[in-house]
mmCIF file of C-alpha atoms in Angstrom:
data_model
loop_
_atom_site.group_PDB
_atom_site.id
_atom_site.type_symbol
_atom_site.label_atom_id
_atom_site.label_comp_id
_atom_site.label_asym_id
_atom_site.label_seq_id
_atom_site.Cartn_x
_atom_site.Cartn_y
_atom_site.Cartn_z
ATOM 1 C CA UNK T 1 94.817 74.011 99.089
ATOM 2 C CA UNK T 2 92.829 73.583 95.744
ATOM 3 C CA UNK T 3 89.616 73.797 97.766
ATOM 4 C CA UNK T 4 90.232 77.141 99.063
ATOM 5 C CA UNK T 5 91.829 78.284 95.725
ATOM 6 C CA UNK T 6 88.547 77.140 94.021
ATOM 7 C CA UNK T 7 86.549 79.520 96.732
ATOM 8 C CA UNK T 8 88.951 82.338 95.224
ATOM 9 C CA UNK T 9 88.390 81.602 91.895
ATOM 10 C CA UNK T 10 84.383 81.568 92.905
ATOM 11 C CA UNK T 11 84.962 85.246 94.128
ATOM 12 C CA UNK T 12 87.226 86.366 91.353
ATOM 13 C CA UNK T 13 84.265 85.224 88.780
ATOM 14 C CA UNK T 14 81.887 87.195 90.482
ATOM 15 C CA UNK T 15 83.791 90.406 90.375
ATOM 16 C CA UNK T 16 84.885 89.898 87.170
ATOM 17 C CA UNK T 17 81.099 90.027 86.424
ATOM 18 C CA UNK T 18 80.346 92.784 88.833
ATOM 19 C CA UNK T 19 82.958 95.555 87.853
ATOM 20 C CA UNK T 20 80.867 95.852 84.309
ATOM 21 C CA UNK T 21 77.649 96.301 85.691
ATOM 22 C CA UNK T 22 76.207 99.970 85.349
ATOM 23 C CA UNK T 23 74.897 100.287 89.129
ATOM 24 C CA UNK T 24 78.746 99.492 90.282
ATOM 25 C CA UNK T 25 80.248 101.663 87.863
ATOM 26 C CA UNK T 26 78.203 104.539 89.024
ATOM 27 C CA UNK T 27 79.134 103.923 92.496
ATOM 28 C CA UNK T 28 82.952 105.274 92.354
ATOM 29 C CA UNK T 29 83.913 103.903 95.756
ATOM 30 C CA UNK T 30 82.328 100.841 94.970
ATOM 31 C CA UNK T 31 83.958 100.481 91.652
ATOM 32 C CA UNK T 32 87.462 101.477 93.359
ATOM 33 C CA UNK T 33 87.308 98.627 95.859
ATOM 34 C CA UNK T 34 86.092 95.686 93.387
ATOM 35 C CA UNK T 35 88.986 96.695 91.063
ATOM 36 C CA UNK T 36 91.577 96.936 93.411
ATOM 37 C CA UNK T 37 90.497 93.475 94.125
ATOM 38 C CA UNK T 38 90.333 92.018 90.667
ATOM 39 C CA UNK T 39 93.742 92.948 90.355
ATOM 40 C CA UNK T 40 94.645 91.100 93.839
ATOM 41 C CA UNK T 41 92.577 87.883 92.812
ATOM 42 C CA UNK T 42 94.207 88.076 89.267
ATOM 43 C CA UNK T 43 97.969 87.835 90.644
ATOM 44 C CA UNK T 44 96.162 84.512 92.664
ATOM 45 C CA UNK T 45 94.408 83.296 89.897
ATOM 46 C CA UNK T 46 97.954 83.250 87.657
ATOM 47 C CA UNK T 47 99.653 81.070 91.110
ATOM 48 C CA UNK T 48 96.560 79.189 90.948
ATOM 49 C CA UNK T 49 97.235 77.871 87.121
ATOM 50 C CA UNK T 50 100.574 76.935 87.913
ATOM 51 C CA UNK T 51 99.687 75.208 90.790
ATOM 52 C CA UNK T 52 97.179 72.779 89.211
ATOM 53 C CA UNK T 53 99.404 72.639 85.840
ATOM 54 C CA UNK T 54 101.872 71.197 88.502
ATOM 55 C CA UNK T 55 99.609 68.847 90.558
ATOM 56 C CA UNK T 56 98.139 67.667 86.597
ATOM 57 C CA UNK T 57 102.016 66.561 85.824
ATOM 58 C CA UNK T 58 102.171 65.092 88.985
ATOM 59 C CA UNK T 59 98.809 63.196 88.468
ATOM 60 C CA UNK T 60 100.072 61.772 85.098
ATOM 61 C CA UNK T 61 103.176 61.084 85.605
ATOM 62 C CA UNK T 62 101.495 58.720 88.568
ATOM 63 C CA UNK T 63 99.820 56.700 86.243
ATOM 64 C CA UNK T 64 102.671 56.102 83.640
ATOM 65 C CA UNK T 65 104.358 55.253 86.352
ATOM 66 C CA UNK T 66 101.884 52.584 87.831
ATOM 67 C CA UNK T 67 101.675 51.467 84.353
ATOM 68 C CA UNK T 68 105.029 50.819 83.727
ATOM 69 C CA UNK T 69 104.487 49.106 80.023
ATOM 70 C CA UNK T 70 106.974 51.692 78.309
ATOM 71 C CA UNK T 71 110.435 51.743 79.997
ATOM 72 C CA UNK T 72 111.212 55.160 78.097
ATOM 73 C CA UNK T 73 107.718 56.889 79.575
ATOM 74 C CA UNK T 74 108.066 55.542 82.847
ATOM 75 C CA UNK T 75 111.595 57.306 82.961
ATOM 76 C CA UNK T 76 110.653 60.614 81.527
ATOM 77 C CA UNK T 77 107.106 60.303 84.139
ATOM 78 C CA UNK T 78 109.745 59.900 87.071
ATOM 79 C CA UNK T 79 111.842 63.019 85.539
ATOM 80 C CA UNK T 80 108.906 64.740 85.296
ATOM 81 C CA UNK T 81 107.247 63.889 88.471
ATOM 82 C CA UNK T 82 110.545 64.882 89.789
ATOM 83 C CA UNK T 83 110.815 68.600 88.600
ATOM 84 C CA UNK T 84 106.960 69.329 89.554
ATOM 85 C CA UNK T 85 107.552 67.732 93.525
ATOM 86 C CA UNK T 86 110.642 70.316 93.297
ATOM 87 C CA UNK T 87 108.580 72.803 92.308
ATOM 88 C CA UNK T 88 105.503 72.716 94.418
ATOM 89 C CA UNK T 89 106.846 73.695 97.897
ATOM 90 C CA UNK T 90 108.080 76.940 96.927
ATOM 91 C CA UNK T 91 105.047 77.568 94.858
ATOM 92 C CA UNK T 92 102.434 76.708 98.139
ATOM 93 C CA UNK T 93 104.452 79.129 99.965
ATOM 94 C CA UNK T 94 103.422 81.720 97.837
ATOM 95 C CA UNK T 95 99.811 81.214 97.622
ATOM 96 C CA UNK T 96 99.765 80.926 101.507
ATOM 97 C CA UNK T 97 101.168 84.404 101.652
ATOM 98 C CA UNK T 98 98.987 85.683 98.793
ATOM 99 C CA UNK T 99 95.808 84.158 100.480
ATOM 100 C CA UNK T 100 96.487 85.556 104.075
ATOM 101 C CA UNK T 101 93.998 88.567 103.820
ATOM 102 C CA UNK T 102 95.323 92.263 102.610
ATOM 103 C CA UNK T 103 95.024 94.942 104.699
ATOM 104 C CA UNK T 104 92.614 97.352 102.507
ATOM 105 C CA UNK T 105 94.718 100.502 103.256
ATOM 106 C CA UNK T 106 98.080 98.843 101.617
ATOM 107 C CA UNK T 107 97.094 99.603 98.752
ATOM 108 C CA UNK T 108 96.673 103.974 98.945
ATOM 109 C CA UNK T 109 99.089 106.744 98.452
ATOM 110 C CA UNK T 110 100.271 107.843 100.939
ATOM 111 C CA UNK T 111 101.480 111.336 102.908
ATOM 112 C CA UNK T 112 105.189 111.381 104.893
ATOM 113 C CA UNK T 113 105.687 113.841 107.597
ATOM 114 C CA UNK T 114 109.477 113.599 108.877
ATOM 115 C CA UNK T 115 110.253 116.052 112.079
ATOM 116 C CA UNK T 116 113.439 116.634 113.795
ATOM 117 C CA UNK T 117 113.260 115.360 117.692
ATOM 118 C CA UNK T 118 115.612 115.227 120.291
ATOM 119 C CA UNK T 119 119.549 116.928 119.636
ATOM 120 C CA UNK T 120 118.951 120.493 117.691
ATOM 121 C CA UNK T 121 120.826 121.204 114.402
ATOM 122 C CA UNK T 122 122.054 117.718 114.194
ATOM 123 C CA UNK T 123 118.588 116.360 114.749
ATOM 124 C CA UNK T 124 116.867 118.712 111.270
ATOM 125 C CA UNK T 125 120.591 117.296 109.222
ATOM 126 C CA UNK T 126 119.144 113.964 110.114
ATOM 127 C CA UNK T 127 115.878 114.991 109.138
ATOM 128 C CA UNK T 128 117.069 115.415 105.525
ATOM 129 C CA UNK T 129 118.998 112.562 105.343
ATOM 130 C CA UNK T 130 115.911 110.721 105.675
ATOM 131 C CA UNK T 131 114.154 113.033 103.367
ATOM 132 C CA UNK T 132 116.557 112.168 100.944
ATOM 133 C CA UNK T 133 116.865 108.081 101.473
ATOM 134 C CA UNK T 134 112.939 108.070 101.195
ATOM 135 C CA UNK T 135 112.903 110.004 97.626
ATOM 136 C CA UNK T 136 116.024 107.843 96.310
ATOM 137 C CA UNK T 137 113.788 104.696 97.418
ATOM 138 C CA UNK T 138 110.643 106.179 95.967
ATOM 139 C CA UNK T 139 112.109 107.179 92.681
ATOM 140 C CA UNK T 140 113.767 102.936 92.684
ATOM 141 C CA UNK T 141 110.301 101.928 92.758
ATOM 142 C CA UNK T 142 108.862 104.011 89.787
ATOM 143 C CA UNK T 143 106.995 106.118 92.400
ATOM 144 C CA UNK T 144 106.202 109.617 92.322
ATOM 145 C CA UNK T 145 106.655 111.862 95.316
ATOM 146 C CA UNK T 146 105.983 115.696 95.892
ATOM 147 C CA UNK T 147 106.680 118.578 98.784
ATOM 148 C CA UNK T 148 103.223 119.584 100.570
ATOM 149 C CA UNK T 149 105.189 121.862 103.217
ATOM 150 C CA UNK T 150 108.289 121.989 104.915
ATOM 151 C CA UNK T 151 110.737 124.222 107.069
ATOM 152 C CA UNK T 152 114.379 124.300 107.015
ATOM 153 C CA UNK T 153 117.028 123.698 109.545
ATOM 154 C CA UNK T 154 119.368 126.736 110.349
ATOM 155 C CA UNK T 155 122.036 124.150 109.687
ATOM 156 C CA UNK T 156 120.732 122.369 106.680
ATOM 157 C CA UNK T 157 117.627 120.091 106.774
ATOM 158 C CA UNK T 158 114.280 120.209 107.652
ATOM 159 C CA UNK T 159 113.101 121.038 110.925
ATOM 160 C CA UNK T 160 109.614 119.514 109.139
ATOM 161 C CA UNK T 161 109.368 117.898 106.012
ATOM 162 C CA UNK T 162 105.832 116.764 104.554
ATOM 163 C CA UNK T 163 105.522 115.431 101.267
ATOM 164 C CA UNK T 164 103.154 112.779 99.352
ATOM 165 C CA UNK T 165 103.847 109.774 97.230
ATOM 166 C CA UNK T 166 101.919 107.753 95.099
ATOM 167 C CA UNK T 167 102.174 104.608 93.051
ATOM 168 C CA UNK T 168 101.299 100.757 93.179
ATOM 169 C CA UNK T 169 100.781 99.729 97.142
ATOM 170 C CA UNK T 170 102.686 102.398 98.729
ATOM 171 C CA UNK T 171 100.916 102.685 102.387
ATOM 172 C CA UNK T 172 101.442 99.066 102.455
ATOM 173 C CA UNK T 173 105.488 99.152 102.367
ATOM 174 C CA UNK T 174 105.646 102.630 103.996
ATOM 175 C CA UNK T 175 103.996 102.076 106.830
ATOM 176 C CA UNK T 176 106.787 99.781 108.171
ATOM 177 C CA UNK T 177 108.679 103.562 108.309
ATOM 178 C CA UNK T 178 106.370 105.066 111.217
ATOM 179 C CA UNK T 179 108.051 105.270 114.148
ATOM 180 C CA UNK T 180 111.241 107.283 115.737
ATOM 181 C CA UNK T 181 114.497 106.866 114.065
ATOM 182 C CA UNK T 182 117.654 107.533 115.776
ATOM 183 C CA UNK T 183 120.867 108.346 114.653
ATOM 184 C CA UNK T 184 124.382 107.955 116.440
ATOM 185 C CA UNK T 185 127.268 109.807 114.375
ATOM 186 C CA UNK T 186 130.071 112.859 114.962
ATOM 187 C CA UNK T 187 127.716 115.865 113.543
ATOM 188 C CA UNK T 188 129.219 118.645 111.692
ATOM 189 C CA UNK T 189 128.646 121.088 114.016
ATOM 190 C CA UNK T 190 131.055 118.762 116.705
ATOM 191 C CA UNK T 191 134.465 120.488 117.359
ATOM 192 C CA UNK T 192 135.500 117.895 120.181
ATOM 193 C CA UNK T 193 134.904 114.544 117.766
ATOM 194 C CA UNK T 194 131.715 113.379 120.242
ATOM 195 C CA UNK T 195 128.964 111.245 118.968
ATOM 196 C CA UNK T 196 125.952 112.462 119.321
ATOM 197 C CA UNK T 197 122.841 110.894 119.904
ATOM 198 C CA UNK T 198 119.599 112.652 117.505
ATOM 199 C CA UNK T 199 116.109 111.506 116.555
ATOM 200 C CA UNK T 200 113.915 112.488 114.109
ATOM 201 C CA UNK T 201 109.824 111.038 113.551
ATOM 202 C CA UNK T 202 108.657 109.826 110.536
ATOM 203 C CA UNK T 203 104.722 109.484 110.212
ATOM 204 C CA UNK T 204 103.438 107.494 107.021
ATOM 205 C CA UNK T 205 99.745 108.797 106.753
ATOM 206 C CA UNK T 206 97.257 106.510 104.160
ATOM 207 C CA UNK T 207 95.878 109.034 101.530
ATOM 208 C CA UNK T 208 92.655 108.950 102.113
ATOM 209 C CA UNK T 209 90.009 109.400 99.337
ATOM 210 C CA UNK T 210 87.092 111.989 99.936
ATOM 211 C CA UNK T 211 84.919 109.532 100.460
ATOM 212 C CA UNK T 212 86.611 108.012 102.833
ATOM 213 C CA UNK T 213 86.594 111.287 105.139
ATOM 214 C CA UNK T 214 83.604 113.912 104.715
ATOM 215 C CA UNK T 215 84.650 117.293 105.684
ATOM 216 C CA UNK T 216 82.123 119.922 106.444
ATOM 217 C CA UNK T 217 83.628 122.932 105.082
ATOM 218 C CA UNK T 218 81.992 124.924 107.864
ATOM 219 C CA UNK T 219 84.173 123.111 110.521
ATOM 220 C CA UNK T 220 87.640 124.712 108.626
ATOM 221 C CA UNK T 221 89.362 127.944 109.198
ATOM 222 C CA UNK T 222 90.978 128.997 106.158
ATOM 223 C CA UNK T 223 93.915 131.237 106.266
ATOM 224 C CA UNK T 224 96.131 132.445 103.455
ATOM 225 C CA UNK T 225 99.615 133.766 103.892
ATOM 226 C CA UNK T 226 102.811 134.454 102.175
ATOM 227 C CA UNK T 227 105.092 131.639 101.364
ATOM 228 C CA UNK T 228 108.389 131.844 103.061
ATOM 229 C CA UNK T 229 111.689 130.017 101.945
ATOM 230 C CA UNK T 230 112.945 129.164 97.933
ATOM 231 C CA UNK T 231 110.085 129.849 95.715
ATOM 232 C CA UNK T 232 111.320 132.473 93.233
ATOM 233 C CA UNK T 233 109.657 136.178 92.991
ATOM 234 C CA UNK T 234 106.563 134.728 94.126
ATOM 235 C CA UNK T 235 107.840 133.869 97.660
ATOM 236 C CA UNK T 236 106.535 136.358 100.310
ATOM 237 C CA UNK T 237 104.314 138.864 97.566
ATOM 238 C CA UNK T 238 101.674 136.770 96.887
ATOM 239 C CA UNK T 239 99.105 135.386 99.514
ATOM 240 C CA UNK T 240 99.645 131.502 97.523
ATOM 241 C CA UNK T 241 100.451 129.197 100.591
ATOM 242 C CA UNK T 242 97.152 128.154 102.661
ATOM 243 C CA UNK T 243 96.886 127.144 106.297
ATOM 244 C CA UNK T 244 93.447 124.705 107.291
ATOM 245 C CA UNK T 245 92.510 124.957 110.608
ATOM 246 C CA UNK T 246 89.849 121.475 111.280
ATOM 247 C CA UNK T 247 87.973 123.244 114.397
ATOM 248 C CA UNK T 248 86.130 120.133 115.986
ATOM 249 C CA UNK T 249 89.759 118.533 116.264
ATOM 250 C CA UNK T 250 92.563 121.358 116.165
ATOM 251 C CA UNK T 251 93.822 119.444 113.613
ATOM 252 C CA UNK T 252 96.074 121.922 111.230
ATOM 253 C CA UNK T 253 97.532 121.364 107.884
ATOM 254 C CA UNK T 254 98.975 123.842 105.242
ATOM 255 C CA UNK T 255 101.100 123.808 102.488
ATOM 256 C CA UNK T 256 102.921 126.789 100.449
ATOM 257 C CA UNK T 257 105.224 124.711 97.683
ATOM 258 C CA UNK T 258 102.783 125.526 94.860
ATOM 259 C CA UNK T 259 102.711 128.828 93.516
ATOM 260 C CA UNK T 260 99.038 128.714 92.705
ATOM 261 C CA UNK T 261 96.639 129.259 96.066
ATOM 262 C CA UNK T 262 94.242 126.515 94.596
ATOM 263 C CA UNK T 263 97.110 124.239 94.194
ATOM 264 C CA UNK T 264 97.661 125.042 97.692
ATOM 265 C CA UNK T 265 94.783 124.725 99.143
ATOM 266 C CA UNK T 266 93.989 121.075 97.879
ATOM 267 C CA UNK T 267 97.055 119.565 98.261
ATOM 268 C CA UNK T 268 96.308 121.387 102.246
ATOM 269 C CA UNK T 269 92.657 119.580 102.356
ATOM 270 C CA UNK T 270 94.235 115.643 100.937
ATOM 271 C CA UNK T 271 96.561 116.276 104.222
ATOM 272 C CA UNK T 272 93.694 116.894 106.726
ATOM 273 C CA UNK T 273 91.739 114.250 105.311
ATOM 274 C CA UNK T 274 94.451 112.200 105.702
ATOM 275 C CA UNK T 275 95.621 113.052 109.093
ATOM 276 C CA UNK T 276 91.549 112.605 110.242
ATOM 277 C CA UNK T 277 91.615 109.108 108.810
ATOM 278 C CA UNK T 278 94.847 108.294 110.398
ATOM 279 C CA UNK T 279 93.457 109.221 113.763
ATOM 280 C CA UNK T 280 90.644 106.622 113.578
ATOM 281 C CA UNK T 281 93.061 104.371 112.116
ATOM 282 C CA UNK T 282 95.707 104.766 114.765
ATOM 283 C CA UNK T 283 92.801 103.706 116.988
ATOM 284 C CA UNK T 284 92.216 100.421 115.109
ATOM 285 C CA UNK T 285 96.003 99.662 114.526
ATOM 286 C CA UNK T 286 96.162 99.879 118.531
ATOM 287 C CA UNK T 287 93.168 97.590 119.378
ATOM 288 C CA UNK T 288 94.579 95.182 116.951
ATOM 289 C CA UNK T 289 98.154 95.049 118.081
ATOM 290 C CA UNK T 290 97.180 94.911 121.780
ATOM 291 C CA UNK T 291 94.665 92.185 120.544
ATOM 292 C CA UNK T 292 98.076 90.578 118.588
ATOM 293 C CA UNK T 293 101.129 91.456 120.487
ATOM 294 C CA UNK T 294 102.149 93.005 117.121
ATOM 295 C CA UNK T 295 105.641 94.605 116.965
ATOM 296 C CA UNK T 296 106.170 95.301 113.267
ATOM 297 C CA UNK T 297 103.085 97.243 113.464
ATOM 298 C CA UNK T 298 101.449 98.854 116.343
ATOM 299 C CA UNK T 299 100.324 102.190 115.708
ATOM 300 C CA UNK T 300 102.772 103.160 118.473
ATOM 301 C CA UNK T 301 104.628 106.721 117.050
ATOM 302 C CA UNK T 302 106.437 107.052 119.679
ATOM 303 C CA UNK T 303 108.052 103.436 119.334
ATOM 304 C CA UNK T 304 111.772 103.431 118.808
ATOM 305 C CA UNK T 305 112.293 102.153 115.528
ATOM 306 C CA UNK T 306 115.452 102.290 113.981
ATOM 307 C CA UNK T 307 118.865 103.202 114.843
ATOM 308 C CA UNK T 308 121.929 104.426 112.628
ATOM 309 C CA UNK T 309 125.002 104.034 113.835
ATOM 310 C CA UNK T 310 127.451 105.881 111.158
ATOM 311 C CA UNK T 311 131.104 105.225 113.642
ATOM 312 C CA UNK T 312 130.372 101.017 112.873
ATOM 313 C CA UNK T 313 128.372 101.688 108.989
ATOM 314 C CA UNK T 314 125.440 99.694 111.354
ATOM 315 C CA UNK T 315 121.312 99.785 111.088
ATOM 316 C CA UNK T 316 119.502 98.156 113.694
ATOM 317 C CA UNK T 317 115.745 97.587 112.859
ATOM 318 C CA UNK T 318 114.328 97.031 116.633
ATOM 319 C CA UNK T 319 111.378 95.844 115.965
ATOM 320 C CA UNK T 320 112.563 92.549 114.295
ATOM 321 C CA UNK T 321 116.466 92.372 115.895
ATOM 322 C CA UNK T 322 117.542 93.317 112.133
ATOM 323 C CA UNK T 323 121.262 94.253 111.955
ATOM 324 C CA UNK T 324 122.840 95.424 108.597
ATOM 325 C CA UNK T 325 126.398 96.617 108.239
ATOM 326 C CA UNK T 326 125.303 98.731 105.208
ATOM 327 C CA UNK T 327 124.802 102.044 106.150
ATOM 328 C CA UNK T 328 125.735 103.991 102.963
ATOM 329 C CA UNK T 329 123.463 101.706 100.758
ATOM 330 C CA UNK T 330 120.873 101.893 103.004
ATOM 331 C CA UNK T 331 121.217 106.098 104.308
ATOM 332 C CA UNK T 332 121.191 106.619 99.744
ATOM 333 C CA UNK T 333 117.921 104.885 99.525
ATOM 334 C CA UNK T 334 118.851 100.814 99.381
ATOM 335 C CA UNK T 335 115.643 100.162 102.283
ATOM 336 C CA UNK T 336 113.958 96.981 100.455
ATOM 337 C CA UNK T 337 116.150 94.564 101.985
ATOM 338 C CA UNK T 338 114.520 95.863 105.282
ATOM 339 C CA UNK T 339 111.286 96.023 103.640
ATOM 340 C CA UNK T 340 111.052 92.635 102.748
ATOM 341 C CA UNK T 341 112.351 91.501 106.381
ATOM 342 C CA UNK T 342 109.691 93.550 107.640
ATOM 343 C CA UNK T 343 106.802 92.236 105.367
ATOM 344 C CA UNK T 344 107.877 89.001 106.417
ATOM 345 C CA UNK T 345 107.308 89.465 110.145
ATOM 346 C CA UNK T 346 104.166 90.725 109.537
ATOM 347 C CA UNK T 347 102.972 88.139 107.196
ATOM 348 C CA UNK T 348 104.036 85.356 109.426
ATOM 349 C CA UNK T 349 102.147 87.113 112.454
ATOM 350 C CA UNK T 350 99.132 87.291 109.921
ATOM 351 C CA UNK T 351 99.320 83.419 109.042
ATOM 352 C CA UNK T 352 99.359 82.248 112.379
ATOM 353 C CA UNK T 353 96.363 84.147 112.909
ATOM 354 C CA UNK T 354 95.147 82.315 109.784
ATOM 355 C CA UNK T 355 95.728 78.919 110.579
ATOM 356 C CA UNK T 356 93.037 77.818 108.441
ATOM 357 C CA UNK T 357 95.337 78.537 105.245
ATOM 358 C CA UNK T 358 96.307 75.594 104.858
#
């Protein structure tokens, strides 16, 4: 393991050099991408002192051992010894995870779209629901999220709901949400005490940069309209909320939450980027799964996620046979447990792929 850490701390030299020369700084997609992986090497580097502090003690403790002239230091080697044998299993663990190679969109913002499916009314109240257990997670992490566009139920919720959130590695714990959820639960509406069965998509698009996706502004149809739904005296008198029309595709994205059409209009264009990008990416995600067999993450959107049954307070993650009987945690916003479980699955996929991390 030292040998390969050694490699990393070869690499993490070199961009320490590189990300304060002139000719990279210049370069802002350059200059992105090294920094985003200082900071990843960093987090290894810090494992990496441990883990040699650790293998030192070890080392010493060896040889006062072996030398066994001082009863006192022998004892206090073997205590020693001891502690850092203890210690070094959990701490390889770690570095095997952190050295299994990071997916470079994990690390972008990222834009949600949540749609009600299959059952109606009950299907857009479900819609919220998740609307509202992805902000209360997102505002847990120190995240920031914000409304693009959206449409209401006639019964409450959204019939759509498209919003953007940004921090510290969000696409790479969001993703895990892609996929149809599906709810089992007495709706409001329900005079007779049924269950119902409803389903609503979630999409987790990776922001992508501009130069990530060129747009030829000659390939979008612009249209401005009036924004309908809350939005104060401005709602429906002023043309604010912009629709983008991406010709070549038929891709469409608009949004009408800011007051301001420029507001508008570039929160509109960071969507359609985004939804371009995710197309290719889609593509990539589904040559790699079939390639891997992957079920935590295979690009699949119509893929059956997630149910929630309320009548037993159940969740059922499909994908990795995850039952929790935690609903009303989990429905306010309490997701990392699944998260983590999730991570895990994939990480372990990744290492066997790996096998040369030793």
């Amino acid at each position: 393991m030292i040998e390969r850490l050694n490699i990393v701390k070869q690499r993490f030299d070199e961009v320490n050099d590189l990300i304060i020369q002139p000719d990279v700084i210049s370069d802002q997609k350059r200059y992105i991408e090294l920094n985003k992986e200082y900071k990843d090497l960093r987090a290894l580097m810090d494992e990496r002192e441990k883990y040699v502090s650790l293998t030192e003690n070890i080392s010493e403790a060896e040889e006062i051992i072996s030398d066994g002239s001082d009863a006192e230091m022998t004892e206090m080697a073997k205590l020693q010894m001891e502690e850092a044998k203890n210690q070094l299993p959990a701490l390889e663990d770690k570095i095997r995870m952190m050295l299994i190679p990071k997916d470079p969109e994990d690390s972008k913002n990222v834009v949600v779209e949540i749609r009600g499916g299959t059952g109606g009314d009950e299907a857009s109240i479900f819609a919220g629901d998740l609307y509202r257990m992805y902000t209360k997670y997102v505002e847990s992490r120190g995240w920031k999220h914000n409304i693009v566009d959206y449409s209401e139920g006639t019964s409450g919720g959204f019939k759509e709901m498209i919003f953007e959130v940004s921090g510290e590695d969000v696409y790479g714990t969001m993703k895990f949400e892609a996929g149809v959820h599906r709810v089992q639960r007495v709706p409001q509406t329900e005079t007779q005490g049924r269950v119902h069965t409803s389903a609503a998509t979630v999409m987790v698009l990776p922001e992508a940069e501009e130069f990530d996706v060129q747009i030829d502004p000659k390939d979008v149809r612009i249209d401005y309209f009036c924004s309908s739904g809350p939005g104060g005296q401005s709602v429906n008198t002023t043309y604010s909320a912009v629709r983008l029309t991406h010709e070549p595709t038929g891709l469409v994205a608009q949004c009408q939450d800011q007051k301001s059409q420029h507001k508008n209009k570039e929160k509109a264009f960071r969507v359609l980027r985004s939804r371009l990008y995710e197309q290719e990416l889609a593509k990539k995600m589904e040559a790699d799964a079939a390639k891997r067999n992957s079920m935590v993450s295979s690009g699949d959107r119509s893929a059956k996620i997630r149910t929630y049954n309320y009548a037993q307070s159940r969740v059922t993650d499909h994908r990795i046979n995850l039952t929790l009987y935690d609903l009303s945690n989990i429905i306010n916003g309490d997701i990392q447990k699944i998260v983590d479980e999730l991570q895990l699955a994939e990480n372990t996929e990744k290492l066997k792929e790996n096998s040369d991390i030793l």
